[in-house]
Coordinates of C-alpha atoms in Angstrom, one line a residue:
M503 CA 158.4 191.9 66.2
L504 CA 156.9 190.7 62.9
D505 CA 153.7 189.6 64.7
D506 CA 153.4 193.1 66.2
L507 CA 153.7 194.7 62.7
R508 CA 151.1 192.3 61.4
T509 CA 148.7 193.2 64.3
M510 CA 149.3 196.9 63.6
A511 CA 148.6 196.4 59.9
M512 CA 145.4 194.5 60.7
L513 CA 144.1 197.2 63.0
D514 CA 145.0 199.9 60.5
W515 CA 142.9 198.1 57.9
L516 CA 140.0 197.6 60.2
E517 CA 139.9 201.2 61.5
N518 CA 141.1 203.3 58.6
D519 CA 139.9 201.3 55.6
L520 CA 136.8 199.6 56.9
L521 CA 136.0 202.5 59.4
L522 CA 135.3 200.1 62.2
T523 CA 135.4 201.5 65.8
I524 CA 137.3 198.7 67.6
V525 CA 136.4 198.1 71.2
S526 CA 138.7 195.1 71.8
S527 CA 140.9 192.7 69.9
E528 CA 142.1 189.3 71.3
P529 CA 143.6 186.1 69.8
A530 CA 140.7 183.7 68.9
S531 CA 142.9 180.7 67.8
S532 CA 145.8 179.6 65.8
D533 CA 146.1 176.4 63.7
A534 CA 148.7 174.1 62.3
S535 CA 149.6 176.6 59.6
F536 CA 150.9 180.2 59.7
R537 CA 147.3 181.6 59.9
R538 CA 146.1 183.3 63.0
Y539 CA 142.6 184.4 64.1
F540 CA 141.5 187.4 66.1
R541 CA 138.2 188.1 67.8
I542 CA 137.3 191.7 67.1
K543 CA 134.6 193.5 69.1
A544 CA 133.5 196.7 67.4
I545 CA 130.7 199.2 67.8
D546 CA 129.1 197.5 64.7
G547 CA 129.3 194.0 66.0
Q548 CA 131.7 191.1 66.7
F549 CA 133.9 189.5 64.0
I550 CA 136.8 187.1 63.4
V551 CA 139.8 188.4 61.4
M552 CA 141.9 185.9 59.6
D553 CA 145.6 186.9 59.5
A554 CA 147.3 185.0 56.7
P555 CA 150.8 186.4 55.8
P556 CA 150.8 186.5 52.0
E557 CA 154.4 185.2 51.7
K558 CA 153.3 182.0 53.7
E559 CA 149.6 181.6 53.1
N560 CA 147.3 182.0 50.1
I561 CA 143.7 183.1 51.2
E562 CA 142.2 182.8 47.8
P563 CA 141.4 179.0 48.2
F564 CA 139.6 179.9 51.4
I565 CA 137.4 182.5 49.6
R566 CA 136.7 180.2 46.7
V567 CA 135.8 177.1 48.8
A568 CA 133.7 179.2 51.2
G569 CA 131.6 180.2 48.2
L570 CA 131.4 176.6 46.9
L571 CA 130.3 175.2 50.3
A572 CA 127.8 178.0 50.9
N573 CA 126.2 177.1 47.6
S574 CA 125.8 173.6 48.9
N575 CA 124.0 175.0 52.0
V576 CA 126.9 174.1 54.3
N577 CA 127.1 176.7 57.0
V578 CA 130.5 178.4 56.6
P579 CA 131.5 181.8 57.9
T580 CA 130.3 184.8 55.8
I581 CA 133.2 186.8 54.4
F582 CA 132.3 190.4 55.0
Q583 CA 135.6 192.0 53.7
Q584 CA 138.8 190.9 52.2
N585 CA 142.3 192.3 51.8
L586 CA 144.2 190.0 49.4
T587 CA 147.3 192.3 49.3
E588 CA 148.0 192.1 53.1
G589 CA 146.3 188.7 53.7
F590 CA 143.4 189.7 56.0
L591 CA 139.7 188.5 55.9
L592 CA 136.9 189.9 58.0
L593 CA 134.7 186.9 58.9
E594 CA 131.4 186.0 60.6
D595 CA 132.1 184.9 64.2
F596 CA 130.9 181.4 64.9
G597 CA 131.9 181.7 68.6
S598 CA 134.4 179.6 70.6
H599 CA 132.5 176.4 71.2
C600 CA 133.8 173.6 68.9
F601 CA 132.5 170.0 69.0
L602 CA 135.5 168.8 70.9
D603 CA 134.7 171.1 73.9
Q604 CA 131.1 169.8 74.1
L605 CA 131.3 166.1 73.1
T606 CA 130.2 163.7 75.8
S607 CA 128.4 160.3 75.7
E608 CA 125.2 162.3 76.3
T609 CA 125.7 164.9 73.5
V610 CA 127.5 162.9 70.9
N611 CA 124.6 161.5 69.0
T612 CA 122.9 164.9 68.6
L613 CA 126.1 166.6 67.6
Y614 CA 127.2 163.9 65.2
Q615 CA 123.8 163.8 63.6
S616 CA 124.2 167.4 62.7
A617 CA 127.7 166.7 61.4
F618 CA 126.4 163.9 59.3
D619 CA 123.7 166.1 57.8
A620 CA 126.2 168.8 56.9
L621 CA 128.6 166.3 55.5
F622 CA 125.9 164.8 53.3
K623 CA 125.1 168.3 51.9
L624 CA 128.8 168.8 51.2
Q625 CA 129.1 165.5 49.4
S626 CA 125.8 165.4 47.5
S627 CA 125.3 169.1 46.6
T628 CA 128.8 170.3 45.7
H629 CA 129.3 170.4 41.9
L630 CA 132.7 169.1 41.1
L631 CA 133.0 169.9 37.4
D632 CA 133.2 173.7 37.9
S633 CA 134.6 173.6 41.4
S634 CA 138.3 174.2 40.5
L635 CA 139.2 171.9 43.4
P636 CA 142.4 169.8 43.0
L637 CA 142.1 166.1 42.6
Y638 CA 143.2 163.8 45.5
N639 CA 145.3 161.7 43.1
Q640 CA 148.0 159.1 43.5
Q641 CA 150.8 161.7 43.7
L642 CA 149.1 163.6 46.5
L643 CA 148.3 160.4 48.5
Q644 CA 151.8 159.2 48.1
R645 CA 153.2 162.5 49.1
E646 CA 151.2 162.6 52.3
L647 CA 152.3 159.1 53.2
G648 CA 155.9 160.4 52.7
I649 CA 155.3 162.9 55.6
F650 CA 155.0 159.9 58.0
E651 CA 158.1 158.3 56.6
E652 CA 160.2 161.5 56.6
W653 CA 159.1 163.3 59.8
F654 CA 157.9 160.5 62.1
L655 CA 160.0 157.5 61.2
G656 CA 163.1 159.5 60.1
H657 CA 163.3 162.7 62.0
A658 CA 161.3 161.9 65.2
L659 CA 162.1 158.2 65.8
D660 CA 165.3 157.8 63.7
I661 CA 164.4 154.3 62.6
Q662 CA 164.2 152.5 59.3
I663 CA 161.5 149.9 58.6
S664 CA 161.5 147.2 55.9
P665 CA 161.3 149.0 52.5
S666 CA 159.2 146.1 51.1
V667 CA 156.7 146.3 54.0
W668 CA 156.4 150.1 53.6
K669 CA 156.0 149.9 49.8
T670 CA 153.3 147.2 50.1
L671 CA 151.4 149.2 52.6
C672 CA 151.5 152.4 50.5
T673 CA 150.3 150.5 47.4
I674 CA 147.4 149.0 49.3
L675 CA 146.3 152.3 50.8
V676 CA 146.6 154.4 47.6
T677 CA 144.8 151.7 45.5
T678 CA 142.0 151.5 48.0
A679 CA 141.6 155.3 48.1
L680 CA 141.5 155.6 44.3
E681 CA 138.9 152.9 43.8
Q682 CA 136.3 154.8 45.8
P683 CA 133.6 157.2 44.3
I684 CA 134.8 160.8 44.4
V685 CA 133.1 163.7 46.1
C686 CA 134.0 167.1 47.6
V687 CA 136.4 166.4 50.5
H688 CA 136.7 169.0 53.3
R689 CA 139.9 167.2 54.4
D690 CA 139.9 168.2 58.0
Y691 CA 136.3 167.4 59.0
H692 CA 136.7 166.7 62.7
S693 CA 135.7 168.0 66.2
R694 CA 137.9 171.0 66.2
N695 CA 136.6 172.4 62.9
L696 CA 132.9 171.9 63.7
M697 CA 131.4 174.8 65.7
V698 CA 128.4 174.4 67.9
L699 CA 125.8 177.1 67.0
T700 CA 122.3 177.9 68.3
E701 CA 121.0 177.9 64.7
N702 CA 122.1 176.0 61.6
S703 CA 124.7 174.0 63.6
P704 CA 127.4 173.0 62.9
G705 CA 129.4 175.9 61.6
V706 CA 132.1 174.5 59.4
I707 CA 135.6 176.0 59.4
D708 CA 139.2 175.3 58.1
F709 CA 138.0 174.1 54.7
Q710 CA 140.5 175.9 52.5
D711 CA 142.4 172.6 51.6
A712 CA 139.3 171.0 50.1
V713 CA 139.8 168.6 47.2
I714 CA 137.9 166.1 45.0
G715 CA 138.6 162.7 46.6
P716 CA 137.4 159.5 48.2
I717 CA 133.9 159.4 49.7
T718 CA 135.0 157.9 53.0
Y719 CA 137.7 160.5 53.8
D720 CA 135.7 163.0 55.7
L721 CA 133.6 160.4 57.4
V722 CA 136.6 158.7 58.9
S723 CA 138.1 162.1 59.9
L724 CA 135.0 162.7 62.0
L725 CA 134.6 159.2 63.5
R726 CA 138.2 158.3 63.9
D727 CA 139.1 161.7 65.2
C728 CA 142.7 162.3 66.2
Y729 CA 141.5 164.3 69.2
I730 CA 138.8 162.0 70.7
A731 CA 138.0 158.3 70.4
W732 CA 134.8 156.4 70.6
P733 CA 134.1 152.7 71.1
D734 CA 134.4 150.5 68.0
H735 CA 130.8 149.3 68.2
Q736 CA 129.5 152.9 68.3
V737 CA 131.7 153.8 65.3
D738 CA 130.4 150.8 63.4
E739 CA 126.8 151.8 64.0
W740 CA 127.5 155.3 62.7
V741 CA 129.3 154.0 59.6
A742 CA 126.4 151.6 58.8
M743 CA 123.9 154.4 59.2
Y744 CA 125.8 156.8 56.9
Y745 CA 126.4 153.9 54.4
Q746 CA 122.6 153.6 54.1
K747 CA 122.2 157.3 53.6
L748 CA 124.8 157.3 50.7
T749 CA 123.3 154.2 49.2
Q750 CA 119.8 155.7 49.2
A751 CA 121.1 158.8 47.5
Q752 CA 122.9 156.5 44.9
L753 CA 126.3 158.1 45.8
I754 CA 127.7 154.6 46.3
N755 CA 127.1 151.2 44.9
C756 CA 129.0 148.7 47.1
T757 CA 128.5 146.2 49.9
P758 CA 128.6 147.3 53.5
T759 CA 131.7 145.2 53.9
C760 CA 133.4 146.9 51.0
F761 CA 132.5 150.4 52.4
K762 CA 133.8 149.5 55.9
Y763 CA 137.1 148.3 54.3
W764 CA 137.4 151.6 52.4
F765 CA 136.6 153.5 55.6
D766 CA 139.3 151.5 57.6
L767 CA 142.1 151.9 55.1
M768 CA 141.2 155.5 54.3
G769 CA 141.5 156.2 58.0
M770 CA 144.9 154.6 58.1
Q771 CA 146.2 156.7 55.3
R772 CA 144.9 159.8 57.0
H773 CA 146.3 158.8 60.4
L774 CA 149.7 158.1 59.0
K775 CA 149.8 161.5 57.5
A776 CA 148.5 163.1 60.7
I777 CA 151.3 161.5 62.8
G778 CA 153.8 162.8 60.3
I779 CA 152.3 166.3 60.6
F780 CA 152.2 166.2 64.4
S781 CA 155.9 165.2 64.4
R782 CA 156.8 168.0 62.0
L783 CA 154.8 170.6 64.0
H784 CA 156.9 169.6 67.1
L785 CA 160.3 169.4 65.5
R786 CA 160.1 172.2 62.9
D787 CA 157.5 174.6 64.3
G788 CA 157.8 174.2 68.0
K789 CA 154.1 173.3 68.4
S790 CA 154.6 170.4 70.8
N791 CA 151.1 170.0 72.1
Y792 CA 150.3 167.8 69.1
L793 CA 152.6 165.1 70.5
N794 CA 149.8 164.2 72.9
D795 CA 147.7 163.0 70.0
I796 CA 150.2 160.6 68.4
R797 CA 149.5 157.6 70.5
R798 CA 145.8 157.7 70.1
T799 CA 146.2 158.1 66.3
L800 CA 148.7 155.2 66.2
N801 CA 146.3 153.0 68.1
Y802 CA 143.7 153.5 65.3
I803 CA 146.4 152.3 62.8
S804 CA 147.2 149.3 65.0
D805 CA 143.6 148.3 65.2
V806 CA 143.1 148.4 61.5
C807 CA 146.2 146.3 60.9
A808 CA 144.9 143.7 63.4
N809 CA 141.6 143.4 61.4
H810 CA 143.0 143.0 57.9
Q811 CA 145.4 140.2 57.0
A812 CA 147.2 142.2 54.3
L813 CA 148.3 144.7 57.0
F814 CA 149.5 142.2 59.6
E815 CA 153.2 142.8 58.7
F816 CA 152.9 146.5 59.2
G817 CA 151.1 145.8 62.5
D818 CA 154.2 143.8 63.6
V819 CA 156.4 146.7 62.7
I820 CA 154.3 149.0 64.9
K821 CA 154.5 146.6 67.8
N822 CA 158.2 145.7 67.5
Q823 CA 159.9 148.8 66.2
I824 CA 157.7 151.9 66.2
L825 CA 156.1 151.7 69.7
P826 CA 159.4 151.2 71.6
A827 CA 161.0 154.1 69.7
L828 CA 157.9 156.2 70.3
D829 CA 158.2 155.8 74.0
N830 CA 161.8 157.0 73.9
F831 CA 160.9 159.9 71.7
I832 CA 158.0 161.1 73.9
S833 CA 160.0 160.8 77.0
A834 CA 162.8 162.8 75.5
A835 CA 160.4 165.5 74.3
H836 CA 158.9 166.0 77.7
R837 CA 162.2 166.3 79.6

C-alpha cells in the first residue's frame, strides 16, 4: 500500500509539478537500500526517477557527490529536477546495460580499461579539502567489520570464533587501510554500478556513499568483484598496470609488493563487510538473492589468508568453522 502511495506521489510530481506527459512508467531497478528506480518515458524524452523515502533515505549526499564527480569529469547522471521534500530525483537515463551483463573474456579488457580511466579521474581530480566527504577512519572501518561479526557469524551461522584471532585480524586490516594514501573513494565501484554507454562510457552510478579513504579500495572493488571473478594472473596484471599509472601521477610512493599487500588486505576488509551485508539483506530485508554471492566472496578471503602468514590463523577458522556452518546455512535458506 505504501509503495502504491509513493508511486502515485511520484507521478503527481512528474505530471503536475514538472508538467511531463508520461507515456509509460516501469521499475528500472532496486538496490540494497530502500531506494527504488523507475524508467519514465515521456513525450519530452526518457528519464530515470529515483524514489528515496525521506524517512529512510537522504538524497542530499547523492546530489552533492554527483556534482563533485561531474567536476572531475566522471560521467555521472545529470540531475534534471529534484524534490527534497518527497525524496524524488529526475535523472538522466544511462540505459539498462551494466558491465556485469556484458563482461566476457573478449570484452573485459576494453570495459575495464574504461573503468580504470574513470577511476583515475575520480582519484586524481576530485578535490578533497572542500568535498565535505566523510573520512574512512578507524571507527568506520571497525564498524563495517562488525557487520560481518554480527550478521554473518552471529545471526546467520550462529557460531563464535576465537576473540583473539578476530581482534588480531581486525587490527591488521584497519592498520593496513589507514597507512595508505587517501583519495576520493566511490565505495561501490563494481560491475553493477558501471553502465555501458555508446559515448563517454562508463556511466557511474550509486556513488552517494563516497568517502575519503584508502587508494586501493575502489580498485579492489572492481577487480575482486563480489559478482564476477577473474583468474589471479589476470588480476595481478591489472593491478600492476594501475600501480604504474598511480606511480607516474605521483599519487603513491611505495613498492609494487607493498601496493599488492594493501590491495589484498583492503579487499579482505571489503569482502568481510559485504558478506555481513549479504546476510543482513537475507535475514532482515528478505532479499535472499545475495546469498548466491557469499561463497565467491568468501573464496577471495580464503585466498588472501593463504598468501599472507599473518592471516593463516583466520584461514584455518574459515576452513574448520565457517565453511561447514555456511553449508548448513545455505541449505536451510534454500529449503
